[in-house]
Structure formats: structure tokens, C-alpha cells
Amino acid sequence: MEKRKARRKIKELKAASDAESTVSTRSSNSSNSSTSWKQKQRRLKAQRTSHDSGNDNLKHHHKEDTNAQFKSLEGRLGAILETTEAQVVMILLIALDIGCTAVGIHLHNQQQLNTRSTPADASTEVVTSLLVRVITRLVESFTGFTLFLFLIELAVLLAAFRHKFFAHAGYVLDLTVVSVSLAVELYAQTKVARLLGILRVWRVLRLVRRIVDQERAAHDTTRQLLEQEQLKLLHVRMQKDAAHESLKREYESRAGLEQLLRSYKDEIVTLKEALQIAAQAVAAATMNESPPFEYSEAGDAENSFELHLEQWQEDHQEARSENAFEDAVDE
């Protein structure tokens, strides 16, 4: 009985330990699953934030690119409007606008005078009034086009130069004249204010100054090129003079060497003649004093002496000519 009770207790203890182990494993599994789920949520959040930040960066870069392209386009348009050709076109349009405005005002006044005066011929008056109306409409259309073009030009310049636009007195004057002309034409229904465009004559002065500056720059460039060519010509002349001097020195040294060789030859000839005279004198003296056998020995000695003397003279001449040539080359 006691053994059975002990076995039952052991089984109960095993069952309790198994239950506890299963509970602990379940709790550990649940905790692991909860931590893994939290980690997955964190990863998803990190991916979402990185994706959102990447989208924001892409949007920011896209905005920067569009702004840079817009600024570059504005800068190009501003540079085009600042060219000499564009300025000439704008000056011509300003002059035509002022002229057409003056013609339109004159036609309007003439039309009012014709309506007040009594007509002499009805058909002529109708044709004249019709022609005046057509010309007036054409002038008004052209002046409206020029005004719209002036507004576009000022808007492009303002977008290109921004705050620098208001630092330029001429552009501020243009903006004032065009704004006043537009306001007066809209509210007062008159184009007299368009004659203020004559104040924009500063563009002519700027164009003249720019052309003068361009001509000066071209003149300076041409002068620099001319100075460079003159320096090159002077260098070539100096090289020519140096070559001429060296050639002259070569000729002089060659003439000196030739003269020296002639003097050496003359000395050699003189020495030969003196030796021949001395040999003849010695031979004559020996012939008178010695027998024929001794005379033959004396003749052989004389011949050998002459040969040695000629060889010595030739060696001495060659050495002197070489020394003279080296001295001339060194000079």
C-alpha cells in the first residue's frame, strides 16, 4: 500500500511538473511570438518611415530640379532680351509705338474736326471717314500689341533679375511709363500717356554705349594681336641679325685662316729656298775640300738632312694650322 501511495505521489509530481513545463513553454512561446510581432511592427514602421522620407527626398529633389530649370530658363530669356539684336528690336518697337500713337491722336482730332465742319461732298466725306477709321483701327491694334509686348518683356526681366530689376533705374522707368500708359488708357480712354514712351530714350543711349564698348573691346583685341605679331617679328629679326653676325664671324675667321695658311706657305717656301742655298753652299764647300768618296757621303747626308727638315716643316705647319683653326673657332 505504501509503495502504491509512493507511486501515486510520484505520478502526481510528474504530472504537475509536466503541466508546469507546458505552461512555461507556452508562456515562452507566447512571449517570443509577442516580441517577434513587435519586431515585425517596428520593421514595418521603419520601412514606412524610410519610404516616406525617400518620397519626401524625391519630391524635394524634383522641386529643386524644376526650380533650377525654371531659373535657368528665366536666365536664358533675360540674357536673350539683353542682347544687342533684341535691344534694337525693342527700340524700333518703342519708336513705332510713339509714332503710331501720335498718328492716332492726330487722326482722332482730324475726325472730330471733320464731324464739326460742314461737309462739301458727302461721298468724299464718307470715303475719308472710312479710311480714317480703318487707319485708326490698325494703329490701335498695333499700339495694343506693342503695349502687350512691353508688358511681357518687363515681366520676363523681372522674373530673370528679381531684386536687381528694381536696382536698375532704366527698367524702373520703363515699368513706370508702361504702367501709367496702361492705367490711363484703361480708365481715361485716351492714349496721350503713350507719348511718355519718349522717356525710354535711355535704351538708345545704352545701345550706343554697348556698341562703343564692343568696338573698343574688338580694337583692344586687335591691338593685342598686333603687338604679339610685332613681338614675333622683332624676335625673328633678332634671330636673323644673330645668324648674320655668326655668319659674318665665320667668314672673317675663314679669311683669317686662309691668310694664316698663305703666310705659312710663304714662310715654308722661303725656308726651302734658304735651305737649298745653304745646301748648295755646303755641297760646293765639301766638293772643294774632300775627295769624291767623301763627296758622295756628304751628298747623302745632305739629302737625308733635307728630308728630315721638310718633314719637320710639314709637321710644324700642320700643328700651327691646327692651333690657329682652334683659336679662330674659340673666338
PDB file of C-alpha atoms in Angstrom, residues 6-313:
ATOM      1  CA  ALA A   6       4.505   6.492  -3.211  1.00  0.00           C
ATOM      2  CA  ARG A   7       3.993   5.686  -6.901  1.00  0.00           C
ATOM      3  CA  ARG A   8       0.826   7.798  -6.997  1.00  0.00           C
ATOM      4  CA  LYS A   9       2.643  10.728  -5.420  1.00  0.00           C
ATOM      5  CA  ILE A  10       5.490  10.330  -7.894  1.00  0.00           C
ATOM      6  CA  LYS A  11       2.993  10.283 -10.788  1.00  0.00           C
ATOM      7  CA  GLU A  12       1.205  13.352  -9.413  1.00  0.00           C
ATOM      8  CA  LEU A  13       4.514  15.160  -9.046  1.00  0.00           C
ATOM      9  CA  LYS A  14       5.461  14.230 -12.624  1.00  0.00           C
ATOM     10  CA  ALA A  15       2.090  15.399 -13.887  1.00  0.00           C
ATOM     11  CA  ALA A  16       2.461  18.676 -12.018  1.00  0.00           C
ATOM     12  CA  SER A  17       5.975  19.163 -13.359  1.00  0.00           C
ATOM     13  CA  ASP A  18       4.794  18.360 -16.875  1.00  0.00           C
ATOM     14  CA  ALA A  19       1.971  20.844 -16.517  1.00  0.00           C
ATOM     15  CA  GLU A  20       4.336  23.484 -15.249  1.00  0.00           C
ATOM     16  CA  SER A  21       6.760  22.791 -18.127  1.00  0.00           C
ATOM     17  CA  THR A  22       3.971  23.036 -20.676  1.00  0.00           C
ATOM     18  CA  VAL A  23       2.768  26.283 -19.103  1.00  0.00           C
ATOM     19  CA  SER A  24       6.305  27.677 -19.121  1.00  0.00           C
ATOM     20  CA  THR A  25       6.864  26.620 -22.729  1.00  0.00           C
ATOM     21  CA  ARG A  26       3.533  28.150 -23.722  1.00  0.00           C
ATOM     22  CA  SER A  27       4.368  31.373 -21.910  1.00  0.00           C
ATOM     23  CA  SER A  28       7.830  31.458 -23.506  1.00  0.00           C
ATOM     24  CA  ASN A  29       6.318  30.780 -26.909  1.00  0.00           C
ATOM     25  CA  SER A  30       3.745  33.496 -26.377  1.00  0.00           C
ATOM     26  CA  SER A  31       6.433  35.928 -25.229  1.00  0.00           C
ATOM     27  CA  ASN A  32       8.610  35.023 -28.216  1.00  0.00           C
ATOM     28  CA  SER A  33       5.694  35.453 -30.573  1.00  0.00           C
ATOM     29  CA  SER A  34       4.831  38.798 -29.000  1.00  0.00           C
ATOM     30  CA  THR A  35       8.438  40.016 -29.295  1.00  0.00           C
ATOM     31  CA  SER A  36       8.660  38.802 -32.907  1.00  0.00           C
ATOM     32  CA  TRP A  37       5.366  40.532 -33.684  1.00  0.00           C
ATOM     33  CA  LYS A  38       6.649  43.737 -32.104  1.00  0.00           C
ATOM     34  CA  GLN A  39       9.861  43.462 -34.108  1.00  0.00           C
ATOM     35  CA  LYS A  40       7.856  42.989 -37.308  1.00  0.00           C
ATOM     36  CA  GLN A  41       5.772  46.046 -36.471  1.00  0.00           C
ATOM     37  CA  ARG A  42       8.935  48.053 -35.842  1.00  0.00           C
ATOM     38  CA  ARG A  43      10.400  46.902 -39.149  1.00  0.00           C
ATOM     39  CA  LEU A  44       7.219  47.837 -40.959  1.00  0.00           C
ATOM     40  CA  LYS A  45       7.222  51.253 -39.295  1.00  0.00           C
ATOM     41  CA  ALA A  46      10.897  51.747 -40.172  1.00  0.00           C
ATOM     42  CA  GLN A  47      10.207  50.737 -43.773  1.00  0.00           C
ATOM     43  CA  ARG A  48       7.234  53.088 -43.923  1.00  0.00           C
ATOM     44  CA  THR A  49       9.228  55.972 -42.473  1.00  0.00           C
ATOM     45  CA  SER A  50      12.159  55.276 -44.810  1.00  0.00           C
ATOM     46  CA  HIS A  51       9.775  55.048 -47.754  1.00  0.00           C
ATOM     47  CA  ASP A  52       8.076  58.281 -46.709  1.00  0.00           C
ATOM     48  CA  SER A  53      11.430  60.003 -46.223  1.00  0.00           C
ATOM     49  CA  GLY A  54      12.586  58.681 -49.601  1.00  0.00           C
ATOM     50  CA  ASN A  55       9.440  60.031 -51.220  1.00  0.00           C
ATOM     51  CA  ASP A  56       9.960  63.356 -49.478  1.00  0.00           C
ATOM     52  CA  ASN A  57      13.553  63.470 -50.677  1.00  0.00           C
ATOM     53  CA  LEU A  58      12.479  62.625 -54.205  1.00  0.00           C
ATOM     54  CA  LYS A  59       9.822  65.325 -54.098  1.00  0.00           C
ATOM     55  CA  HIS A  60      12.345  67.794 -52.698  1.00  0.00           C
ATOM     56  CA  HIS A  61      14.904  66.940 -55.373  1.00  0.00           C
ATOM     57  CA  HIS A  62      12.217  67.140 -58.038  1.00  0.00           C
ATOM     58  CA  LYS A  63      11.194  70.572 -56.787  1.00  0.00           C
ATOM     59  CA  GLU A  64      14.810  71.686 -56.722  1.00  0.00           C
ATOM     60  CA  ASP A  65      15.320  70.421 -60.273  1.00  0.00           C
ATOM     61  CA  THR A  66      12.206  72.176 -61.513  1.00  0.00           C
ATOM     62  CA  ASN A  67      13.230  75.386 -59.753  1.00  0.00           C
ATOM     63  CA  ALA A  68      16.729  75.170 -61.213  1.00  0.00           C
ATOM     64  CA  GLN A  69      15.331  74.557 -64.690  1.00  0.00           C
ATOM     65  CA  PHE A  70      12.907  77.447 -64.275  1.00  0.00           C
ATOM     66  CA  LYS A  71      15.689  79.736 -63.091  1.00  0.00           C
ATOM     67  CA  SER A  72      17.935  78.668 -65.951  1.00  0.00           C
ATOM     68  CA  LEU A  73      15.099  79.297 -68.411  1.00  0.00           C
ATOM     69  CA  GLU A  74      14.487  82.728 -66.905  1.00  0.00           C
ATOM     70  CA  GLY A  75      18.196  83.495 -67.035  1.00  0.00           C
ATOM     71  CA  ARG A  76      18.346  82.469 -70.693  1.00  0.00           C
ATOM     72  CA  LEU A  77      15.346  84.617 -71.582  1.00  0.00           C
ATOM     73  CA  GLY A  78      16.851  87.552 -69.689  1.00  0.00           C
ATOM     74  CA  ALA A  79      20.159  87.085 -71.496  1.00  0.00           C
ATOM     75  CA  ILE A  80      18.334  86.969 -74.839  1.00  0.00           C
ATOM     76  CA  LEU A  81      16.499  90.205 -74.046  1.00  0.00           C
ATOM     77  CA  GLU A  82      19.805  91.818 -73.067  1.00  0.00           C
ATOM     78  CA  THR A  83      21.440  91.087 -76.424  1.00  0.00           C
ATOM     79  CA  THR A  84      22.113  93.876 -78.896  1.00  0.00           C
ATOM     80  CA  GLU A  85      19.707  92.478 -81.500  1.00  0.00           C
ATOM     81  CA  ALA A  86      16.820  92.300 -79.008  1.00  0.00           C
ATOM     82  CA  GLN A  87      17.542  95.841 -77.826  1.00  0.00           C
ATOM     83  CA  VAL A  88      17.488  97.112 -81.414  1.00  0.00           C
ATOM     84  CA  VAL A  89      14.109  95.425 -81.983  1.00  0.00           C
ATOM     85  CA  MET A  90      12.676  96.897 -78.766  1.00  0.00           C
ATOM     86  CA  ILE A  91      13.930 100.391 -79.643  1.00  0.00           C
ATOM     87  CA  LEU A  92      12.284 100.128 -83.064  1.00  0.00           C
ATOM     88  CA  LEU A  93       9.031  98.981 -81.457  1.00  0.00           C
ATOM     89  CA  ILE A  94       9.150 101.876 -78.971  1.00  0.00           C
ATOM     90  CA  ALA A  95       9.728 104.360 -81.798  1.00  0.00           C
ATOM     91  CA  LEU A  96       6.889 102.843 -83.855  1.00  0.00           C
ATOM     92  CA  ASP A  97       4.606 102.887 -80.811  1.00  0.00           C
ATOM     93  CA  ILE A  98       5.268 106.582 -80.205  1.00  0.00           C
ATOM     94  CA  GLY A  99       4.820 107.386 -83.903  1.00  0.00           C
ATOM     95  CA  CYS A 100       1.606 105.369 -84.196  1.00  0.00           C
ATOM     96  CA  THR A 101       0.249 106.974 -81.029  1.00  0.00           C
ATOM     97  CA  ALA A 102       0.930 110.438 -82.426  1.00  0.00           C
ATOM     98  CA  VAL A 103      -0.707 109.467 -85.739  1.00  0.00           C
ATOM     99  CA  GLY A 104      -3.715 108.014 -83.923  1.00  0.00           C
ATOM    100  CA  ILE A 105      -4.194 111.180 -81.850  1.00  0.00           C
ATOM    101  CA  HIS A 106      -3.903 113.313 -84.987  1.00  0.00           C
ATOM    102  CA  LEU A 107      -6.453 111.186 -86.856  1.00  0.00           C
ATOM    103  CA  HIS A 108      -8.828 111.314 -83.910  1.00  0.00           C
ATOM    104  CA  ASN A 109      -8.607 115.102 -83.742  1.00  0.00           C
ATOM    105  CA  GLN A 110      -8.991 115.371 -87.508  1.00  0.00           C
ATOM    106  CA  GLN A 111     -12.058 113.170 -87.388  1.00  0.00           C
ATOM    107  CA  GLN A 112     -13.614 115.368 -84.712  1.00  0.00           C
ATOM    108  CA  LEU A 113     -12.926 118.482 -86.790  1.00  0.00           C
ATOM    109  CA  ASN A 114     -14.491 116.888 -89.848  1.00  0.00           C
ATOM    110  CA  THR A 115     -17.627 115.978 -87.937  1.00  0.00           C
ATOM    111  CA  ARG A 116     -17.978 119.564 -86.680  1.00  0.00           C
ATOM    112  CA  SER A 117     -17.405 121.218 -90.053  1.00  0.00           C
ATOM    113  CA  THR A 118     -19.982 121.171 -92.846  1.00  0.00           C
ATOM    114  CA  PRO A 119     -19.179 118.573 -95.472  1.00  0.00           C
ATOM    115  CA  ALA A 120     -18.626 119.825 -99.032  1.00  0.00           C
ATOM    116  CA  ASP A 121     -19.160 116.454-100.692  1.00  0.00           C
ATOM    117  CA  ALA A 122     -20.965 113.590 -98.974  1.00  0.00           C
ATOM    118  CA  SER A 123     -19.263 110.759-100.903  1.00  0.00           C
ATOM    119  CA  THR A 124     -15.793 112.179-100.325  1.00  0.00           C
ATOM    120  CA  GLU A 125     -16.559 112.637 -96.660  1.00  0.00           C
ATOM    121  CA  VAL A 126     -17.744 109.033 -96.343  1.00  0.00           C
ATOM    122  CA  VAL A 127     -14.633 107.652 -98.033  1.00  0.00           C
ATOM    123  CA  THR A 128     -12.370 109.857 -95.943  1.00  0.00           C
ATOM    124  CA  SER A 129     -14.063 108.912 -92.690  1.00  0.00           C
ATOM    125  CA  LEU A 130     -13.971 105.230 -93.616  1.00  0.00           C
ATOM    126  CA  LEU A 131     -10.269 105.440 -94.449  1.00  0.00           C
ATOM    127  CA  VAL A 132      -9.579 107.295 -91.209  1.00  0.00           C
ATOM    128  CA  ARG A 133     -11.448 104.653 -89.234  1.00  0.00           C
ATOM    129  CA  VAL A 134      -9.506 101.806 -90.865  1.00  0.00           C
ATOM    130  CA  ILE A 135      -6.184 103.518 -90.221  1.00  0.00           C
ATOM    131  CA  THR A 136      -7.224 104.297 -86.649  1.00  0.00           C
ATOM    132  CA  ARG A 137      -8.183 100.666 -86.032  1.00  0.00           C
ATOM    133  CA  LEU A 138      -4.862  99.468 -87.436  1.00  0.00           C
ATOM    134  CA  VAL A 139      -2.952 101.955 -85.303  1.00  0.00           C
ATOM    135  CA  GLU A 140      -4.903 100.954 -82.190  1.00  0.00           C
ATOM    136  CA  SER A 141      -4.260  97.266 -82.873  1.00  0.00           C
ATOM    137  CA  PHE A 142      -0.549  97.863 -83.345  1.00  0.00           C
ATOM    138  CA  THR A 143      -0.256 100.008 -80.210  1.00  0.00           C
ATOM    139  CA  GLY A 144      -2.141  97.382 -78.218  1.00  0.00           C
ATOM    140  CA  PHE A 145       0.243  94.712 -79.484  1.00  0.00           C
ATOM    141  CA  THR A 146       3.295  96.807 -78.588  1.00  0.00           C
ATOM    142  CA  LEU A 147       1.900  97.515 -75.111  1.00  0.00           C
ATOM    143  CA  PHE A 148       1.303  93.804 -74.528  1.00  0.00           C
ATOM    144  CA  LEU A 149       4.817  93.043 -75.788  1.00  0.00           C
ATOM    145  CA  PHE A 150       6.309  95.668 -73.457  1.00  0.00           C
ATOM    146  CA  LEU A 151       4.488  94.097 -70.512  1.00  0.00           C
ATOM    147  CA  ILE A 152       5.812  90.637 -71.423  1.00  0.00           C
ATOM    148  CA  GLU A 153       9.349  91.992 -71.702  1.00  0.00           C
ATOM    149  CA  LEU A 154       9.175  93.670 -68.301  1.00  0.00           C
ATOM    150  CA  ALA A 155       7.678  90.522 -66.723  1.00  0.00           C
ATOM    151  CA  VAL A 156      10.479  88.352 -68.129  1.00  0.00           C
ATOM    152  CA  LEU A 157      13.134  90.822 -66.979  1.00  0.00           C
ATOM    153  CA  LEU A 158      11.559  90.975 -63.519  1.00  0.00           C
ATOM    154  CA  ALA A 159      11.496  87.171 -63.276  1.00  0.00           C
ATOM    155  CA  ALA A 160      15.082  86.892 -64.525  1.00  0.00           C
ATOM    156  CA  PHE A 161      16.726  89.603 -62.431  1.00  0.00           C
ATOM    157  CA  ARG A 162      14.287  89.748 -59.464  1.00  0.00           C
ATOM    158  CA  HIS A 163      15.541  92.313 -56.921  1.00  0.00           C
ATOM    159  CA  LYS A 164      18.244  93.505 -59.315  1.00  0.00           C
ATOM    160  CA  PHE A 165      15.466  94.689 -61.620  1.00  0.00           C
ATOM    161  CA  PHE A 166      14.487  97.438 -59.182  1.00  0.00           C
ATOM    162  CA  ALA A 167      18.129  98.461 -58.767  1.00  0.00           C
ATOM    163  CA  HIS A 168      18.220  99.421 -62.460  1.00  0.00           C
ATOM    164  CA  ALA A 169      16.877 102.946 -62.964  1.00  0.00           C
ATOM    165  CA  GLY A 170      16.099 102.395 -66.643  1.00  0.00           C
ATOM    166  CA  TYR A 171      13.951  99.325 -66.052  1.00  0.00           C
ATOM    167  CA  VAL A 172      12.109 101.083 -63.232  1.00  0.00           C
ATOM    168  CA  LEU A 173      11.422 103.994 -65.605  1.00  0.00           C
ATOM    169  CA  ASP A 174      10.131 101.576 -68.258  1.00  0.00           C
ATOM    170  CA  LEU A 175       7.861  99.885 -65.729  1.00  0.00           C
ATOM    171  CA  THR A 176       6.502 103.249 -64.593  1.00  0.00           C
ATOM    172  CA  VAL A 177       5.874 104.507 -68.140  1.00  0.00           C
ATOM    173  CA  VAL A 178       4.171 101.292 -69.271  1.00  0.00           C
ATOM    174  CA  SER A 179       2.046 101.070 -66.098  1.00  0.00           C
ATOM    175  CA  VAL A 180       0.928 104.702 -66.338  1.00  0.00           C
ATOM    176  CA  SER A 181       0.145 104.323 -70.052  1.00  0.00           C
ATOM    177  CA  LEU A 182      -1.922 101.195 -69.427  1.00  0.00           C
ATOM    178  CA  ALA A 183      -3.795 102.734 -66.481  1.00  0.00           C
ATOM    179  CA  VAL A 184      -4.597 105.968 -68.338  1.00  0.00           C
ATOM    180  CA  GLU A 185      -5.683 104.069 -71.441  1.00  0.00           C
ATOM    181  CA  LEU A 186      -7.996 101.805 -69.423  1.00  0.00           C
ATOM    182  CA  TYR A 187      -9.578 104.429 -67.172  1.00  0.00           C
ATOM    183  CA  ALA A 188      -9.420 107.653 -69.194  1.00  0.00           C
ATOM    184  CA  GLN A 189      -9.856 106.046 -72.635  1.00  0.00           C
ATOM    185  CA  THR A 190      -7.070 108.160 -74.102  1.00  0.00           C
ATOM    186  CA  LYS A 191      -3.656 107.362 -75.472  1.00  0.00           C
ATOM    187  CA  VAL A 192      -1.957 110.634 -74.717  1.00  0.00           C
ATOM    188  CA  ALA A 193       0.034 108.976 -71.928  1.00  0.00           C
ATOM    189  CA  ARG A 194       1.565 106.637 -74.513  1.00  0.00           C
ATOM    190  CA  LEU A 195       3.655 109.587 -75.658  1.00  0.00           C
ATOM    191  CA  LEU A 196       5.587 109.227 -72.396  1.00  0.00           C
ATOM    192  CA  GLY A 197       7.400 106.427 -74.176  1.00  0.00           C
ATOM    193  CA  ILE A 198       9.819 109.075 -75.391  1.00  0.00           C
ATOM    194  CA  LEU A 199      11.294 108.933 -71.877  1.00  0.00           C
ATOM    195  CA  ARG A 200      12.534 105.461 -72.745  1.00  0.00           C
ATOM    196  CA  VAL A 201      15.185 107.012 -74.947  1.00  0.00           C
ATOM    197  CA  TRP A 202      17.762 105.768 -72.419  1.00  0.00           C
ATOM    198  CA  ARG A 203      17.689 102.471 -74.289  1.00  0.00           C
ATOM    199  CA  VAL A 204      19.164 104.222 -77.318  1.00  0.00           C
ATOM    200  CA  LEU A 205      21.960 105.637 -75.173  1.00  0.00           C
ATOM    201  CA  ARG A 206      22.624 102.213 -73.655  1.00  0.00           C
ATOM    202  CA  LEU A 207      22.690 100.624 -77.098  1.00  0.00           C
ATOM    203  CA  VAL A 208      25.143 103.237 -78.373  1.00  0.00           C
ATOM    204  CA  ARG A 209      27.344 102.752 -75.319  1.00  0.00           C
ATOM    205  CA  ARG A 210      27.253  98.973 -75.737  1.00  0.00           C
ATOM    206  CA  ILE A 211      28.205  99.227 -79.401  1.00  0.00           C
ATOM    207  CA  VAL A 212      31.045 101.582 -78.497  1.00  0.00           C
ATOM    208  CA  ASP A 213      32.223  99.168 -75.783  1.00  0.00           C
ATOM    209  CA  GLN A 214      32.114  96.265 -78.226  1.00  0.00           C
ATOM    210  CA  GLU A 215      34.123  98.236 -80.760  1.00  0.00           C
ATOM    211  CA  ARG A 216      36.630  99.180 -78.080  1.00  0.00           C
ATOM    212  CA  ALA A 217      36.943  95.563 -76.994  1.00  0.00           C
ATOM    213  CA  ALA A 218      37.441  94.489 -80.606  1.00  0.00           C
ATOM    214  CA  HIS A 219      40.010  97.268 -81.060  1.00  0.00           C
ATOM    215  CA  ASP A 220      41.840  96.179 -77.904  1.00  0.00           C
ATOM    216  CA  THR A 221      41.858  92.582 -79.094  1.00  0.00           C
ATOM    217  CA  THR A 222      43.190  93.633 -82.486  1.00  0.00           C
ATOM    218  CA  ARG A 223      45.829  95.794 -80.829  1.00  0.00           C
ATOM    219  CA  GLN A 224      46.933  92.923 -78.602  1.00  0.00           C
ATOM    220  CA  LEU A 225      47.194  90.630 -81.618  1.00  0.00           C
ATOM    221  CA  LEU A 226      49.168  93.301 -83.462  1.00  0.00           C
ATOM    222  CA  GLU A 227      51.527  93.700 -80.505  1.00  0.00           C
ATOM    223  CA  GLN A 228      52.026  89.940 -80.370  1.00  0.00           C
ATOM    224  CA  GLU A 229      52.785  89.852 -84.091  1.00  0.00           C
ATOM    225  CA  GLN A 230      55.212  92.757 -83.680  1.00  0.00           C
ATOM    226  CA  LEU A 231      56.981  90.923 -80.869  1.00  0.00           C
ATOM    227  CA  LYS A 232      57.215  87.818 -83.031  1.00  0.00           C
ATOM    228  CA  LEU A 233      58.588  89.901 -85.904  1.00  0.00           C
ATOM    229  CA  LEU A 234      61.124  91.531 -83.582  1.00  0.00           C
ATOM    230  CA  HIS A 235      62.185  88.111 -82.312  1.00  0.00           C
ATOM    231  CA  VAL A 236      62.604  86.869 -85.879  1.00  0.00           C
ATOM    232  CA  ARG A 237      64.640  89.947 -86.752  1.00  0.00           C
ATOM    233  CA  MET A 238      66.858  89.416 -83.725  1.00  0.00           C
ATOM    234  CA  GLN A 239      67.393  85.808 -84.757  1.00  0.00           C
ATOM    235  CA  LYS A 240      68.183  86.968 -88.279  1.00  0.00           C
ATOM    236  CA  ASP A 241      70.713  89.536 -87.015  1.00  0.00           C
ATOM    237  CA  ALA A 242      72.318  86.937 -84.747  1.00  0.00           C
ATOM    238  CA  ALA A 243      72.574  84.472 -87.630  1.00  0.00           C
ATOM    239  CA  HIS A 244      74.024  87.202 -89.859  1.00  0.00           C
ATOM    240  CA  GLU A 245      76.594  88.117 -87.204  1.00  0.00           C
ATOM    241  CA  SER A 246      77.569  84.486 -86.699  1.00  0.00           C
ATOM    242  CA  LEU A 247      77.894  84.016 -90.467  1.00  0.00           C
ATOM    243  CA  LYS A 248      79.992  87.177 -90.690  1.00  0.00           C
ATOM    244  CA  ARG A 249      82.259  85.910 -87.925  1.00  0.00           C
ATOM    245  CA  GLU A 250      82.593  82.592 -89.724  1.00  0.00           C
ATOM    246  CA  TYR A 251      83.614  84.385 -92.909  1.00  0.00           C
ATOM    247  CA  GLU A 252      86.112  86.528 -91.013  1.00  0.00           C
ATOM    248  CA  SER A 253      87.600  83.528 -89.225  1.00  0.00           C
ATOM    249  CA  ARG A 254      87.820  81.651 -92.517  1.00  0.00           C
ATOM    250  CA  ALA A 255      89.542  84.601 -94.179  1.00  0.00           C
ATOM    251  CA  GLY A 256      91.965  84.825 -91.243  1.00  0.00           C
ATOM    252  CA  LEU A 257      92.729  81.128 -91.502  1.00  0.00           C
ATOM    253  CA  GLU A 258      93.310  81.407 -95.236  1.00  0.00           C
ATOM    254  CA  GLN A 259      95.608  84.379 -94.716  1.00  0.00           C
ATOM    255  CA  LEU A 260      97.463  82.499 -91.987  1.00  0.00           C
ATOM    256  CA  LEU A 261      97.875  79.479 -94.245  1.00  0.00           C
ATOM    257  CA  ARG A 262      99.209  81.702 -97.019  1.00  0.00           C
ATOM    258  CA  SER A 263     101.750  83.231 -94.645  1.00  0.00           C
ATOM    259  CA  TYR A 264     102.772  79.748 -93.533  1.00  0.00           C
ATOM    260  CA  LYS A 265     103.176  78.674 -97.131  1.00  0.00           C
ATOM    261  CA  ASP A 266     105.272  81.744 -97.882  1.00  0.00           C
ATOM    262  CA  GLU A 267     107.460  81.041 -94.869  1.00  0.00           C
ATOM    263  CA  ILE A 268     107.866  77.422 -95.937  1.00  0.00           C
ATOM    264  CA  VAL A 269     108.849  78.450 -99.448  1.00  0.00           C
ATOM    265  CA  THR A 270     111.333  80.940 -98.036  1.00  0.00           C
ATOM    266  CA  LEU A 271     112.767  78.316 -95.708  1.00  0.00           C
ATOM    267  CA  LYS A 272     113.065  75.844 -98.568  1.00  0.00           C
ATOM    268  CA  GLU A 273     114.911  78.361-100.695  1.00  0.00           C
ATOM    269  CA  ALA A 274     117.224  79.225 -97.793  1.00  0.00           C
ATOM    270  CA  LEU A 275     117.884  75.551 -97.143  1.00  0.00           C
ATOM    271  CA  GLN A 276     118.575  74.904-100.793  1.00  0.00           C
ATOM    272  CA  ILE A 277     121.007  77.800-100.898  1.00  0.00           C
ATOM    273  CA  ALA A 278     122.686  76.575 -97.706  1.00  0.00           C
ATOM    274  CA  ALA A 279     122.841  73.024 -99.041  1.00  0.00           C
ATOM    275  CA  GLN A 280     124.347  74.190-102.296  1.00  0.00           C
ATOM    276  CA  ALA A 281     126.917  76.229-100.391  1.00  0.00           C
ATOM    277  CA  VAL A 282     127.760  73.274 -98.167  1.00  0.00           C
ATOM    278  CA  ALA A 283     127.988  70.968-101.182  1.00  0.00           C
ATOM    279  CA  ALA A 284     130.260  73.352-103.014  1.00  0.00           C
ATOM    280  CA  ALA A 285     132.495  73.709 -99.973  1.00  0.00           C
ATOM    281  CA  THR A 286     132.714  69.963 -99.459  1.00  0.00           C
ATOM    282  CA  MET A 287     133.443  69.331-103.128  1.00  0.00           C
ATOM    283  CA  ASN A 288     136.350  71.689-102.973  1.00  0.00           C
ATOM    284  CA  GLU A 289     137.779  70.262 -99.730  1.00  0.00           C
ATOM    285  CA  SER A 290     137.030  66.492 -99.806  1.00  0.00           C
ATOM    286  CA  PRO A 291     137.663  63.608-102.277  1.00  0.00           C
ATOM    287  CA  PRO A 292     134.888  62.134-104.419  1.00  0.00           C
ATOM    288  CA  PHE A 293     134.025  59.378-101.879  1.00  0.00           C
ATOM    289  CA  GLU A 294     133.608  61.861 -99.121  1.00  0.00           C
ATOM    290  CA  TYR A 295     131.604  63.990-101.505  1.00  0.00           C
ATOM    291  CA  SER A 296     129.141  61.198-102.033  1.00  0.00           C
ATOM    292  CA  GLU A 297     128.752  60.684 -98.290  1.00  0.00           C
ATOM    293  CA  ALA A 298     128.284  64.405 -97.809  1.00  0.00           C
ATOM    294  CA  GLY A 299     125.642  64.381-100.571  1.00  0.00           C
ATOM    295  CA  ASP A 300     123.768  61.546 -98.870  1.00  0.00           C
ATOM    296  CA  ALA A 301     123.934  63.368 -95.556  1.00  0.00           C
ATOM    297  CA  GLU A 302     122.667  66.494 -97.236  1.00  0.00           C
ATOM    298  CA  ASN A 303     119.764  64.642 -98.805  1.00  0.00           C
ATOM    299  CA  SER A 304     118.813  62.987 -95.517  1.00  0.00           C
ATOM    300  CA  PHE A 305     119.066  66.347 -93.768  1.00  0.00           C
ATOM    301  CA  GLU A 306     116.775  67.922 -96.353  1.00  0.00           C
ATOM    302  CA  LEU A 307     114.249  65.116 -95.952  1.00  0.00           C
ATOM    303  CA  HIS A 308     114.216  65.449 -92.164  1.00  0.00           C
ATOM    304  CA  LEU A 309     113.950  69.216 -92.475  1.00  0.00           C
ATOM    305  CA  GLU A 310     110.996  69.004 -94.879  1.00  0.00           C
ATOM    306  CA  GLN A 311     109.201  66.511 -92.622  1.00  0.00           C
ATOM    307  CA  TRP A 312     109.769  68.769 -89.610  1.00  0.00           C
ATOM    308  CA  GLN A 313     108.475  71.761 -91.553  1.00  0.00           C
TER     309      GLN A 313
END
